[in-house]
Each structure stands twice: as C-alpha cells, then as structure tokens.
Protein backbone atom coordinates (compact mmCIF):
# COMPACT_ATOMS: atom_id res chain seq x y z
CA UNK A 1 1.38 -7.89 -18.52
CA UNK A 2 3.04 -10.79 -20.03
CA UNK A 3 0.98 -14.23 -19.98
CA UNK A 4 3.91 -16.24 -18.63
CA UNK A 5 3.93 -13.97 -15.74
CA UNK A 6 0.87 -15.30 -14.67
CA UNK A 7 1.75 -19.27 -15.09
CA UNK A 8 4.77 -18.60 -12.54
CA UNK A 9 4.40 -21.02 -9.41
CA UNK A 10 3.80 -19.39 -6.07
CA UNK A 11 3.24 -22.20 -3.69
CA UNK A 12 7.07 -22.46 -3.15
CA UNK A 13 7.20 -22.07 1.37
CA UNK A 14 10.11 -19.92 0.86
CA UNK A 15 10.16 -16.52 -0.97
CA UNK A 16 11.70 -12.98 -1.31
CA UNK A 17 9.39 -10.42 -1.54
CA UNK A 18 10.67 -6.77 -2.81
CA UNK A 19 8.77 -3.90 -1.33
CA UNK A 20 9.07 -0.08 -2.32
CA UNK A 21 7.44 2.75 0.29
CA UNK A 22 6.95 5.78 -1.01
CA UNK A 23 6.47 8.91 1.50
CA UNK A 24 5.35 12.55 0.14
CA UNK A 25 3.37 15.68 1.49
CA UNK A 26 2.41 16.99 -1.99
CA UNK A 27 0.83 20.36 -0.72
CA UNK A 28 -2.08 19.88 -3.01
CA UNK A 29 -0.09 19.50 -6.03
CA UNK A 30 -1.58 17.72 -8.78
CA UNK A 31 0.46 15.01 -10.23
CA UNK A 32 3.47 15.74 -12.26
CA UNK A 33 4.13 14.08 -15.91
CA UNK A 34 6.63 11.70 -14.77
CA UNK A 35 7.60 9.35 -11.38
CA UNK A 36 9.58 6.92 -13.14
CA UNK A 37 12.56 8.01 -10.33
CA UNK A 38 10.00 8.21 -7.45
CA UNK A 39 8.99 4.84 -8.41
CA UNK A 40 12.34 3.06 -9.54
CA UNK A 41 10.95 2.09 -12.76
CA UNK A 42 14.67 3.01 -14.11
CA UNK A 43 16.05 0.76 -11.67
CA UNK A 44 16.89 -2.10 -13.73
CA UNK A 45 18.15 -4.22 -10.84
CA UNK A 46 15.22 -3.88 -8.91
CA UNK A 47 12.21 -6.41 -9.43
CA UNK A 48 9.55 -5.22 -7.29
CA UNK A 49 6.16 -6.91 -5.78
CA UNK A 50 4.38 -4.65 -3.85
CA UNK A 51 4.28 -1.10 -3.84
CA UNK A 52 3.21 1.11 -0.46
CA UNK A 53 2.20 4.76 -1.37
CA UNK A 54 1.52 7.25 1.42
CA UNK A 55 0.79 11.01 0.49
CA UNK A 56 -0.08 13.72 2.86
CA UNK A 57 -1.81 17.09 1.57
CA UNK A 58 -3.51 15.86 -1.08
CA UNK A 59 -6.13 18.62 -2.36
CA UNK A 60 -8.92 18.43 0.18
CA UNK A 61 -11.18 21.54 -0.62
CA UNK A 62 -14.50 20.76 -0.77
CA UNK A 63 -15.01 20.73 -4.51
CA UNK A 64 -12.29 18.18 -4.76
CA UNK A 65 -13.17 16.03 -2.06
CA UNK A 66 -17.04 15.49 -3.96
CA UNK A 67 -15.13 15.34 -7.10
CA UNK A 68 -12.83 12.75 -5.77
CA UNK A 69 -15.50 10.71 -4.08
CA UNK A 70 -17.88 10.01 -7.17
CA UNK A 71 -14.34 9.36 -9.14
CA UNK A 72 -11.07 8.22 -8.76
CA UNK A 73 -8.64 11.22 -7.14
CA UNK A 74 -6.45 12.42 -9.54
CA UNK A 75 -3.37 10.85 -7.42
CA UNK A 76 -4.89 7.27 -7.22
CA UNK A 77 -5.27 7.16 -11.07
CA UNK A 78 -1.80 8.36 -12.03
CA UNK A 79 -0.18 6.01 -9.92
CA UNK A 80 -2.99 3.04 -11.59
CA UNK A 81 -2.14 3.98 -14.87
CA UNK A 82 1.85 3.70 -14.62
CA UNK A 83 1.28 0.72 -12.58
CA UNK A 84 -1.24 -1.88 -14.40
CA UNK A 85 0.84 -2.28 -17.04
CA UNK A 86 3.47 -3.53 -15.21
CA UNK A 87 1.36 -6.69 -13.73
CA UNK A 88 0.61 -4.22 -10.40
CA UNK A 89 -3.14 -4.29 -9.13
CA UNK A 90 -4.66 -1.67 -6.78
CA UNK A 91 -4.99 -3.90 -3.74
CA UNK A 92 -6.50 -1.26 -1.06
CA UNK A 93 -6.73 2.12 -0.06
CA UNK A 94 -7.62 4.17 2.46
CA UNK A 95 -8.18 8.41 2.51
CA UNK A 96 -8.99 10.57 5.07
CA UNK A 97 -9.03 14.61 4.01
CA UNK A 98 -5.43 15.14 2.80
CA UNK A 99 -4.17 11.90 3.84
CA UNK A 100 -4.16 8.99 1.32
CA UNK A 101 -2.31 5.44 1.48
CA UNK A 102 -2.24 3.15 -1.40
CA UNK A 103 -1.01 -0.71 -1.54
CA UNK A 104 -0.69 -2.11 -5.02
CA UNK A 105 0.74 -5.80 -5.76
CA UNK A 106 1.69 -7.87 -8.32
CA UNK A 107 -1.13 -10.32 -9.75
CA UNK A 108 0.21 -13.50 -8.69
CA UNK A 109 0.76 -12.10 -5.06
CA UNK A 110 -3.30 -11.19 -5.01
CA UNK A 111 -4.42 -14.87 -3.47
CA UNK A 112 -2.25 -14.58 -0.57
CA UNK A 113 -3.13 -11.02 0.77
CA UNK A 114 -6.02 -10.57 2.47
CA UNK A 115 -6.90 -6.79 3.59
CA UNK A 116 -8.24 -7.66 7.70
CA UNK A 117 -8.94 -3.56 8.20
CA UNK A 118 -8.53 0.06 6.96
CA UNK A 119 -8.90 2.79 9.33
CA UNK A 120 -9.07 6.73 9.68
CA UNK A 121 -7.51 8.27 13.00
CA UNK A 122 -7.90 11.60 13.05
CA UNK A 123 -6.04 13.82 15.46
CA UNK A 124 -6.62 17.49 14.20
CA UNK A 125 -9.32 20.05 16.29
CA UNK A 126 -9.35 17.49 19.38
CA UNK A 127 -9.45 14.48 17.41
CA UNK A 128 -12.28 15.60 15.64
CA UNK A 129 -10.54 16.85 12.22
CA UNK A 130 -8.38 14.42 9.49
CA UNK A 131 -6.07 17.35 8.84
CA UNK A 132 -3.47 15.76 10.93
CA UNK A 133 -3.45 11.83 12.10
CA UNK A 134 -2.98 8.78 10.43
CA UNK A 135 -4.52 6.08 7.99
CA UNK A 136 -3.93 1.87 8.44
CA UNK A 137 -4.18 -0.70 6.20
CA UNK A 138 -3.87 -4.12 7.99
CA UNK A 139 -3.58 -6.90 5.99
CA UNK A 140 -2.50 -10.74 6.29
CA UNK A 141 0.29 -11.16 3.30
CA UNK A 142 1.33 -14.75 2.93
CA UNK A 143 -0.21 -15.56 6.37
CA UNK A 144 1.41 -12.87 7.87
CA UNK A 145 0.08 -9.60 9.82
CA UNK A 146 1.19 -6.31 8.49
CA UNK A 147 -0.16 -2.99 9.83
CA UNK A 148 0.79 0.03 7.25
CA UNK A 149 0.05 3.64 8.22
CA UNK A 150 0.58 6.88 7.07
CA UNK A 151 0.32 9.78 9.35
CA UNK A 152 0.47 13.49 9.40
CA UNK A 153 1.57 14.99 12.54
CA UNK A 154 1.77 18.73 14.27
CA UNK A 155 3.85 21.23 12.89
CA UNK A 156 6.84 23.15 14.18
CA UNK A 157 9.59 22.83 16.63
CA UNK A 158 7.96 23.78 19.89
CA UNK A 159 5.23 21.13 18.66
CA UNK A 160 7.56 17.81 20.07
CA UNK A 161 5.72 16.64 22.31
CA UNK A 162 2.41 16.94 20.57
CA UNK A 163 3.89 14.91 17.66
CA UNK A 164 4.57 12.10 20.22
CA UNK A 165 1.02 12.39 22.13
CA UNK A 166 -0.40 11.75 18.47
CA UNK A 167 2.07 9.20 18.01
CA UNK A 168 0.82 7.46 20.65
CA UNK A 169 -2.81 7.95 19.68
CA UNK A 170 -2.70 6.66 16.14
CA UNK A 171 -1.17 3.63 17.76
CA UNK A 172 -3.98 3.10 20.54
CA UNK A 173 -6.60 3.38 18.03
CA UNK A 174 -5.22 0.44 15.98
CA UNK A 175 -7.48 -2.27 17.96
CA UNK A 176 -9.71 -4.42 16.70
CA UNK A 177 -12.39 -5.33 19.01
CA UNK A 178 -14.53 -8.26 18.02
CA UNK A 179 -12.64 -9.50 14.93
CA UNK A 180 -10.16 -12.26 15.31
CA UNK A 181 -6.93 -9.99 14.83
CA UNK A 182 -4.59 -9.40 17.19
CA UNK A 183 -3.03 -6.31 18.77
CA UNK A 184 -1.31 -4.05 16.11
CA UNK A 185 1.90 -5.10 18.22
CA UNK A 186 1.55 -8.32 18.01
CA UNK A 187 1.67 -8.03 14.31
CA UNK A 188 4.99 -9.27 12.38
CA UNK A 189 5.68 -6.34 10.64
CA UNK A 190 4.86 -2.17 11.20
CA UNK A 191 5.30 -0.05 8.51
CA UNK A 192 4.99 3.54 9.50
CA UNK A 193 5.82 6.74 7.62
CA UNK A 194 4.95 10.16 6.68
CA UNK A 195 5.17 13.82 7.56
CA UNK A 196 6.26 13.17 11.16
CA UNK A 197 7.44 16.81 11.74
CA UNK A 198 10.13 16.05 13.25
CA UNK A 199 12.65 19.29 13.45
CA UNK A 200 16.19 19.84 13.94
CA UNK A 201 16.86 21.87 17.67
CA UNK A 202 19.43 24.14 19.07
CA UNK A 203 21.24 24.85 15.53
CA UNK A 204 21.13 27.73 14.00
CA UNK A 205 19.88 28.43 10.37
CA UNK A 206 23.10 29.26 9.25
CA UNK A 207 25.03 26.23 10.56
CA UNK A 208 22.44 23.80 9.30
CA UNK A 209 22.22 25.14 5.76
CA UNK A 210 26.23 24.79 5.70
CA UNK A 211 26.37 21.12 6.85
CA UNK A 212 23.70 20.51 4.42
CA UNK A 213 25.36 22.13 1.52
CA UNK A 214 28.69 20.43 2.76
CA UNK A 215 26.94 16.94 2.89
CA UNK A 216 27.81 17.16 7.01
CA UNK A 217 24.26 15.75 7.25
CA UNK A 218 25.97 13.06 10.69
CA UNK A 219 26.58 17.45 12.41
CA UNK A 220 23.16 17.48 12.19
CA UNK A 221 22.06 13.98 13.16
CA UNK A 222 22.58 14.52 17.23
CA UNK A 223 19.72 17.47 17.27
CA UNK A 224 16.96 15.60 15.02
CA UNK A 225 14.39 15.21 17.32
CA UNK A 226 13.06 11.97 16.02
CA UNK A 227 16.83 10.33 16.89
CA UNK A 228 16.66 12.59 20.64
CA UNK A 229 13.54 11.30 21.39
CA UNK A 230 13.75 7.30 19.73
CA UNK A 231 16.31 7.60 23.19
CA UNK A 232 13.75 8.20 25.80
CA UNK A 233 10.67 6.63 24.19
CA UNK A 234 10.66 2.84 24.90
CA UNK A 235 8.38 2.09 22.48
CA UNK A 236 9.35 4.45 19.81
CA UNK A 237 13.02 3.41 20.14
CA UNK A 238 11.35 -0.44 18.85
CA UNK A 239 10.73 1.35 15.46
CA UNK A 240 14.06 1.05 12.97
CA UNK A 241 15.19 4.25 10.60
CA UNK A 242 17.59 3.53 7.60
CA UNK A 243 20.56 6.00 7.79
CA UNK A 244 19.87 9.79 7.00
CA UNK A 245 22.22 10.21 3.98
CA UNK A 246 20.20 12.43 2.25
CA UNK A 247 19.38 16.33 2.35
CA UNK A 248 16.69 17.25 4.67
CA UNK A 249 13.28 17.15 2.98
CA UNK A 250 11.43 20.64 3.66
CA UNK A 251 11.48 22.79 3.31
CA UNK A 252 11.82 24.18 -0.03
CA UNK A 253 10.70 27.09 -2.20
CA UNK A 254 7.93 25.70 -5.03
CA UNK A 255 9.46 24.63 -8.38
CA UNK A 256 12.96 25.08 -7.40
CA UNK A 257 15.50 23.31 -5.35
CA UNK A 258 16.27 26.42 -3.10
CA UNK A 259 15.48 26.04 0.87
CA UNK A 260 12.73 28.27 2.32
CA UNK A 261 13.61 31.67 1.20
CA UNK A 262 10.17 33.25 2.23
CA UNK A 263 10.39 35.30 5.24
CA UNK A 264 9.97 33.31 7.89
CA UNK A 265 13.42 31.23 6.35
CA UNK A 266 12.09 28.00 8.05
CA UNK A 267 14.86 25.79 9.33
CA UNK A 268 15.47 22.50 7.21
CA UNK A 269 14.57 19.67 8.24
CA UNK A 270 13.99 15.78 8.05
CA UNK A 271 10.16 15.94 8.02
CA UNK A 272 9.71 12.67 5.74
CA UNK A 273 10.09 9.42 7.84
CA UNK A 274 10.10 5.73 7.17
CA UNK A 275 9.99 3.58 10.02
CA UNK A 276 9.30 -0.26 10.82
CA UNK A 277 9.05 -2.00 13.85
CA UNK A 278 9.36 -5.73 13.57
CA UNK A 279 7.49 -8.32 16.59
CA UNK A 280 9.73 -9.60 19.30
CA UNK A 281 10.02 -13.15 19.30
CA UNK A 282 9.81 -15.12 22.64
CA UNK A 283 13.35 -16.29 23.67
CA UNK A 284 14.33 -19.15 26.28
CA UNK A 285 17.26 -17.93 28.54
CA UNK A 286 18.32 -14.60 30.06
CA UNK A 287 17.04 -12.50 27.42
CA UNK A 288 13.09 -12.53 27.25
CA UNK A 289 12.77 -11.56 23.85
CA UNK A 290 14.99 -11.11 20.47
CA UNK A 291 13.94 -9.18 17.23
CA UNK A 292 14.68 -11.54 14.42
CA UNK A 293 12.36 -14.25 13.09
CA UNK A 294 14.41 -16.79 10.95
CA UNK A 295 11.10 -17.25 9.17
CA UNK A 296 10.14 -13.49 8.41
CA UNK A 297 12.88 -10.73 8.21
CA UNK A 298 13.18 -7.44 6.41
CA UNK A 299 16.21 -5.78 5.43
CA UNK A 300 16.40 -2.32 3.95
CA UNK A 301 17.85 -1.96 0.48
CA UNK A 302 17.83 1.88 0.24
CA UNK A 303 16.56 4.47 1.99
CA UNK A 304 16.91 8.13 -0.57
CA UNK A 305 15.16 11.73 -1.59
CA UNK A 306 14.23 12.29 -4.64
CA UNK A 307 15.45 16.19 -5.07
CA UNK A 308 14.27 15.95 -8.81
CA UNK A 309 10.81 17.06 -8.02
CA UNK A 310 9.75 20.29 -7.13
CA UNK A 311 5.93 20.71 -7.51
CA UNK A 312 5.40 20.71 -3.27
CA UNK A 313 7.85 22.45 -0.67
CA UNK A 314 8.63 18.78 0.26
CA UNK A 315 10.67 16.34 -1.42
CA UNK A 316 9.55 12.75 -1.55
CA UNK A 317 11.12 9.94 0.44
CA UNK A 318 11.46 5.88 -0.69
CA UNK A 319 12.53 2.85 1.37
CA UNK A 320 12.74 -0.54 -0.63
CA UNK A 321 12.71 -2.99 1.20
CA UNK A 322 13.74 -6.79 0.72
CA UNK A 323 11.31 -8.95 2.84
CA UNK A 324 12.04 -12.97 3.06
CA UNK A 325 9.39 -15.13 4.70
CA UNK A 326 8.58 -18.93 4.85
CA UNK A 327 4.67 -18.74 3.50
CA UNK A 328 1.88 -19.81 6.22
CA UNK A 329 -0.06 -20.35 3.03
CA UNK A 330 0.38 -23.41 0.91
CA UNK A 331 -1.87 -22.38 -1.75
CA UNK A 332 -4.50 -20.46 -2.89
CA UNK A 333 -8.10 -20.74 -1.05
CA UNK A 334 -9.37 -21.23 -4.48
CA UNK A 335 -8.54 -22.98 -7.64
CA UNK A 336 -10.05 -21.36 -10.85
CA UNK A 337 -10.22 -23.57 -14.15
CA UNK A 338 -12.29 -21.96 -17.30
CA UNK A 339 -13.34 -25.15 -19.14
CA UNK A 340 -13.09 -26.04 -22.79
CA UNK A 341 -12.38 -23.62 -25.65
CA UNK A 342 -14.51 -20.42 -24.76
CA UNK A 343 -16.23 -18.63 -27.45
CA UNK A 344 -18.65 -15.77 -27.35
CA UNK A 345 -21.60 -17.60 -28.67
CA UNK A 346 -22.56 -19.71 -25.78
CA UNK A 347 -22.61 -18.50 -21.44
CA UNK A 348 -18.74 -19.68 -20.47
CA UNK A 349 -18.36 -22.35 -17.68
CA UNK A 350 -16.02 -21.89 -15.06
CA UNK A 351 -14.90 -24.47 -12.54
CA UNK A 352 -13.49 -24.09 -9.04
CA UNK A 353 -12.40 -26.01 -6.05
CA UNK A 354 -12.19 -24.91 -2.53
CA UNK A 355 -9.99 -25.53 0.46
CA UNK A 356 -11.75 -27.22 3.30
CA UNK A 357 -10.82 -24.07 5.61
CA UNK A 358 -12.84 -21.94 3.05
CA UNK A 359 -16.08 -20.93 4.06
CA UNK A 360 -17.79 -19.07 0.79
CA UNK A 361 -20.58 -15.87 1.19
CA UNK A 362 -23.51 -15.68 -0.69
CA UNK A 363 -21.94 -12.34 -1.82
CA UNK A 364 -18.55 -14.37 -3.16
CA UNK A 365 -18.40 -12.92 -6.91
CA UNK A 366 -16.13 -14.54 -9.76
CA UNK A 367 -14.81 -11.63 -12.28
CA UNK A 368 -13.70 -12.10 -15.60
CA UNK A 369 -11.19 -9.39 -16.86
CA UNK A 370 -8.40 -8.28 -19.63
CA UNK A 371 -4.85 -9.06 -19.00
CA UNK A 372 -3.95 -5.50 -17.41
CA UNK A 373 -6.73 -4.78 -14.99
CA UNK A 374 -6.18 -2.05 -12.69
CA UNK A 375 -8.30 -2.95 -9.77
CA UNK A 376 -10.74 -5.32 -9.16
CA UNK A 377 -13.76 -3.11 -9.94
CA UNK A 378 -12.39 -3.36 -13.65
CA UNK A 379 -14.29 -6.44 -15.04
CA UNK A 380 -15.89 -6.71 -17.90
CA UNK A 381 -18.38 -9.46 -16.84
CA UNK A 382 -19.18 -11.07 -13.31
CA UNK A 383 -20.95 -13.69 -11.57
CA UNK A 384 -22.67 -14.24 -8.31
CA UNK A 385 -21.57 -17.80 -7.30
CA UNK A 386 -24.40 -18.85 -5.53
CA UNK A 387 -27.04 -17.88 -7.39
CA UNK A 388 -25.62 -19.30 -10.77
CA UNK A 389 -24.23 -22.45 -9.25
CA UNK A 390 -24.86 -25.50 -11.77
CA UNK A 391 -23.26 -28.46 -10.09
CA UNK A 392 -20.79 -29.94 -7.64
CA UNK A 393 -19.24 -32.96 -7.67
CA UNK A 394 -15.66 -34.69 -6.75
CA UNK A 395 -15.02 -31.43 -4.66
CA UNK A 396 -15.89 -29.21 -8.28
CA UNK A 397 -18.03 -26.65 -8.46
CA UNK A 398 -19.69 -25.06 -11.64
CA UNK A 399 -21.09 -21.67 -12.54
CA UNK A 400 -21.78 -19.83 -15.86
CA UNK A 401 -20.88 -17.05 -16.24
CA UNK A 402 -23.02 -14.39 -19.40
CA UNK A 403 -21.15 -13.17 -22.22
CA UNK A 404 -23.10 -9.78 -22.56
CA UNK A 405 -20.37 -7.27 -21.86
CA UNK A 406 -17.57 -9.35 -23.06
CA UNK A 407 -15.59 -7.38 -25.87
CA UNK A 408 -14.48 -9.12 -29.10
CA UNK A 409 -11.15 -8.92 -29.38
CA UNK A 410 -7.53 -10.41 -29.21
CA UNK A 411 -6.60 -9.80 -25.84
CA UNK A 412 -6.12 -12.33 -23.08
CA UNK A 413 -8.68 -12.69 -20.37
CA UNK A 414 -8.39 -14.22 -16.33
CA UNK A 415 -10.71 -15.08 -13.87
CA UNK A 416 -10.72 -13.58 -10.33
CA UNK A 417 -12.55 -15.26 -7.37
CA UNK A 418 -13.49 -12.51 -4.89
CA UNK A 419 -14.58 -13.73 -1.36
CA UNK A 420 -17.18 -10.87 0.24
CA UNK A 421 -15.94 -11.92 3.94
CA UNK A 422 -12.20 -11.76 3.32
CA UNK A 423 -12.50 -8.37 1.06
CA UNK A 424 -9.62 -9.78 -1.05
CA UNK A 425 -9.50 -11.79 -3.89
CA UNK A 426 -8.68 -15.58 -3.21
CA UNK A 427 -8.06 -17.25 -6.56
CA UNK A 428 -6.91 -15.88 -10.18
CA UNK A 429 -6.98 -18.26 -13.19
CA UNK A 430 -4.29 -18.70 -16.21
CA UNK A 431 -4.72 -16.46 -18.69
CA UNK A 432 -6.40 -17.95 -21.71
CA UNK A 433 -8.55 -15.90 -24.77
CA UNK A 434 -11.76 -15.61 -25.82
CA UNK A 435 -12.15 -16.59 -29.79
CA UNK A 436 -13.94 -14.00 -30.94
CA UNK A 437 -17.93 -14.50 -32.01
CA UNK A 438 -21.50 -12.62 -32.70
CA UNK A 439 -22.96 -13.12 -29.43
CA UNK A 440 -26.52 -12.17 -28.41
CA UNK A 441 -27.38 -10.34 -24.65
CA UNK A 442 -27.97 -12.31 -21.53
CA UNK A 443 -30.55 -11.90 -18.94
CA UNK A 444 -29.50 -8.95 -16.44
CA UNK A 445 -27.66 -10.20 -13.61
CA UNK A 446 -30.15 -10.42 -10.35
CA UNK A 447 -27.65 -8.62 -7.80
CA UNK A 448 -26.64 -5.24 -7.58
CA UNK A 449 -22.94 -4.64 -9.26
CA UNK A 450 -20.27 -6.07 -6.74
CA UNK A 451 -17.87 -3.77 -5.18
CA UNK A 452 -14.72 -3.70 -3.71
C-alpha cells in the first residue's frame, strides 16, 4: 500500500464507488494457486473499492470447522493475503457451516462503513441446520443502508417452490428488533446472491447442451425458473439480474470443463445468481413510487463466469458494480493526529478530536499498525482510550500509547480508532514512521486484548 494512497481526500459529497461480488459453491475445495481472473486483478481498467465474497460449500466436517474456528479458514486467508497488499482490509464476515460471506474495503473507505448486523438464517432440517439458508451483513456505507446476503437454497428441479419458501424466510428473518435500523426493505441497496438452485424446466438434456454449446443461451432463457417465477412473485420481480450471457454454471465434472457426465447426466443449469433490489423512492403524482434515487444509484458493469476454474462442479460468478452516491457523511467521526517525531525510546502521544454526534465506549481502542494490515486484529500495539486518557482541551484529546511490541524497522505505521458500539473503525491517521530506537518494555496493558 502506497503512502499517498492514504493522504487522498474523502470528504468530497459526491463519489463513485466500484464494487466487485463474487458468487461460488466451492464443494469443499480448498483454494486454488491463483484468482487473479476471479478477482479482476488483470483488469487494468477496473479500480475497485470494495470487494463482496460469498462462497457456499466451504469444508464443514467437523475437524475443519474446530480447525477453522481457533484459526482463520483456509478461504478467508487466501483471499487476505492477495488482498492487503492492494490497500483492501477485511471489513466483516460472517459463516455459518458451509456458508461464508466476506466484505473487504479499501483503507480510506474504513471511517465511513459501519457494520449495524451479521446474521445466520438457517433453513436446512426445519430450520434447524446451516446446510442450506443464508448469511447478512448489514452495514451503513457512507450513511447509507446496505443488506448483503449469501444464501444456499434446495436442490433440484421439483424443489421450486421450496427455493422460494426459503427465499422468503431468509428475508423475514432480516429484522432488527430493538436496534435503531430499519426494515431490510427499507434499506437503499440489497445485494443478494448465491447457489439459488434455480433449474432450467421442460427442455430436454439434449436440446440444452446444444444451445449451450451453440451460445443459444436467450433458447434457454424462457424455461429458467428464476426468470418464470421473477413473473409471478411481486416481490421477487423487485430484485434486478444482469443479462445471462454466459454458460450455465453447474454442473460440471471436477477438474475439467465437461458438463455432468456421471450417471445421473444432471441438466445444466444457471445455479449461480446475483441479484439487487434497490428502495423505492416516494413519488408525488399518479405513480406512488419510482426506483431511482438521483442521490444513490447502481449500475452493473459486468455480469460473467469464470470457466477457467475447475476445482468444484460449479463455476464461479462476478458482478462489478459501479455505485454513485452523494455521502450522508461529511467526515470522519474521528480525527487521528500522532504528535511530534515518534521514536521508540519514549510511550508515543496520539491526539484526537471527536464529532459532537460521537458518543465514545469505555471499550473504544486506538490501534497502531504497519502499512498493509489485513484486518483490524493485526496491530502491533493498542490502547484503551479511557483508561490512558492524559488530557483534553480545545476539543483535543490525548492518550499514550506503549512502545513494547512495536518492531524496529523501516516500514510506515497508521493509527486506527475503533469505536466498541459501532463495531467499525471510525478514524485512520496519515501514515508516518517510527525512527527506529532501543526501547525498554512497558507495563502490561490492564484490559483484556480488544477484538473485532
């Protein structure tokens, strides 16, 4: 991560933000070596902000779900490692059994998204098993509410109608009683993907693996059951699709790119879904209600498979999305200033000021970190602000922070505010550097380590 990076202004009202989804069932399939494609890191003209990562199947036998609780899932870490040194942090995640949904940003983005929720809906064994349901991540991004889930629904062409009772299930179980958030559609933007299920009806295997091999994918567009049924379902039918110009998704024969060739010769079909539902606006005149806020719209950029990898019997899906707003948030909550020239001889002081509308927890935290963090469990050295508060004055406030675990060395540090009550972090500092010194241990820190 380049230094400049971080000195680029983001109180400007008005702003593009570039957003990349990425849908996969990996059928317990352990990372492959490379997702530069799956990720768009070859795409030169794209300059992303925020990546969205849902997978479905993830290894969930028992010995991998301990494994993966006391560590980082092997999934989660691949995707850090490619990511952090690129400027992208680990915002939030969410996992329940197979299902896992990531959200990773760009640093300067981190003020102005605050995670409100993260939820588990199970709908497997009576709503009593994660195989199959959905994951949320609700979040406020630039003042804005954003609901993102990833779901795993029934299986099989009979199975329609179940995949639309669960639809509907995931969806009622977004509430949030007693928290001051509204109704998940009330929010400004849904993002919702996964393995929907969805099959292909009334064709035969023989005509569908034709059109598909003739690119006829429109033949085939008339009997998708998602497109049947978006024409009956009111509320479905408020949920947008980019264009299906891409081979159906599952499904395939492991490590090759030959459909189901097993036995039972499953039909292909478009399992992998993106969808987004934007809120109505209220309208004066004839027509109660119009899609389109002037001050926050999304427009898809591409909607594609990636056939290139061959590890699960589905092929991953993208959307990247373009999303302009007008920000709700003028600035950061809190303004971060390490003062003087910061050695590690002494305890470092660290100024901040707050916004009025800021009300700071006794379990607010201030992080200090390398240029390149991953998350925002990767400090190197922390500070509780209350209990090491020195002085206030002018609307200032002061804190030392120890220099203990502090590394000597040439790289460039920041500062991260973390506020307890908002789960997010609320103020990031320039980058500056540490000039490197002997330094003796501090007394241990009275608190238990924070976590995110």
């Amino acid at each position: 991560m380049a230094a400049e990076d971080l000195q680029k202004p983001i109180e400007s009202s008005a702003r593009k933000l570039s957003i990349h989804v990425v849908t996969w069932n990996v059928a317990s399939a352990a990372p492959p070596p490379d997702l530069n494609d799956l990720l768009q890191q070859n795409n030169q003209n794209l300059n992303l902000d925020i990546y969205i990562i849902g997978l479905q199947e993830m290894n969930c036998g028992i010995m991998s779900l301990l494994s993966d609780t006391a560590f980082e899932d092997p999934w989660s870490s691949f995707f850090m490692d490619v990511l952090s040194p690129l400027s992208f942090i680990k915002v939030s995640c969410v996992r329940m059994q197979g299902l896992l949904l990531l959200v990773f940003a760009k640093l300067q983005h981190l003020p102005f998204i605050q995670i409100l929720s993260t939820k588990s809906t199970p709908t497997g064994l009576f709503g009593y098993w994660g195989n199959k349901g959905g994951v949320n991540i609700c979040l406020k991004l630039y003042g804005y509410y954003v609901s993102i889930i990833n779901c795993h629904l029934p299986p099989h062409l009979a199975n329609n109608d179940q995949r639309l009772e669960h639809f509907d299930r995931i969806l009622e179980m977004q509430n949030f009683e007693g928290q001051d958030i509204p109704n998940i559609l009330d929010h400004d933007l849904i993002l919702w993907f996964g393995d929907m299920n969805f099959r292909i009806e009334d064709f035969g295997l023989h005509f569908v693996r034709e059109s598909i091999k003739s690119r006829r994918y429109s033949d085939l567009w008339e009997k998708d059951q998602l497109v049947i049924t978006k024409r009956r379902d009111l509320l479905l039918r408020e949920f947008q699709e980019g264009p299906l110009l891409f081979p159906p998704t599952y499904k395939f024969d492991r490590n090759s790119d030959n459909y189901d060739t097993s036995e039972k010769k499953r039909k292909p079909a478009w399992t992998d879904r993106i969808l987004w539902r934007l809120k109505r606006q209220p309208q004066a005149g004839p027509h109660p209600s119009k899609l389109l806020d002037p001050h926050f719209c999304l427009s898809l950029r591409s909607y594609v498979s990636h056939m290139m990898y061959s590890i699960s019997d589905h092929k991953p899906v993208t959307g990247t999305f373009d999303l302009e707003l007008k920000s709700l948030m003028s600035a950061p909550l809190i303004t971060l200033i390490p003062e003087g020239l910061w050695t590690m001889e002494d305890d470092m002081l660290i100024s901040y000021s707050l916004t009025p509308d800021f009300l700071s927890s006794p379990w607010d935290w201030i992080g200090l970190y390398k240029v390149g963090l991953r998350h925002i469990n990767d400090y190197v050295s922390y500070v509780w602000v209350r209990d090491n508060h020195v002085s206030y004055s002018d609307g200032l406030n002061q804190v030392y922070i120890n220099t203990r675990d502090v590394p000597e060395t040439e790289d460039q540090f920041l500062l991260c505010y973390y506020s307890n009550s908002l789960h997010s972090v609320v103020g990031i500092s320039k980058a500056f550097q540490i000039r490197p010194h002997s330094f003796f241990g501090a007394d241990s820190l009275g608190k238990s380590q924070p976590q995110f």
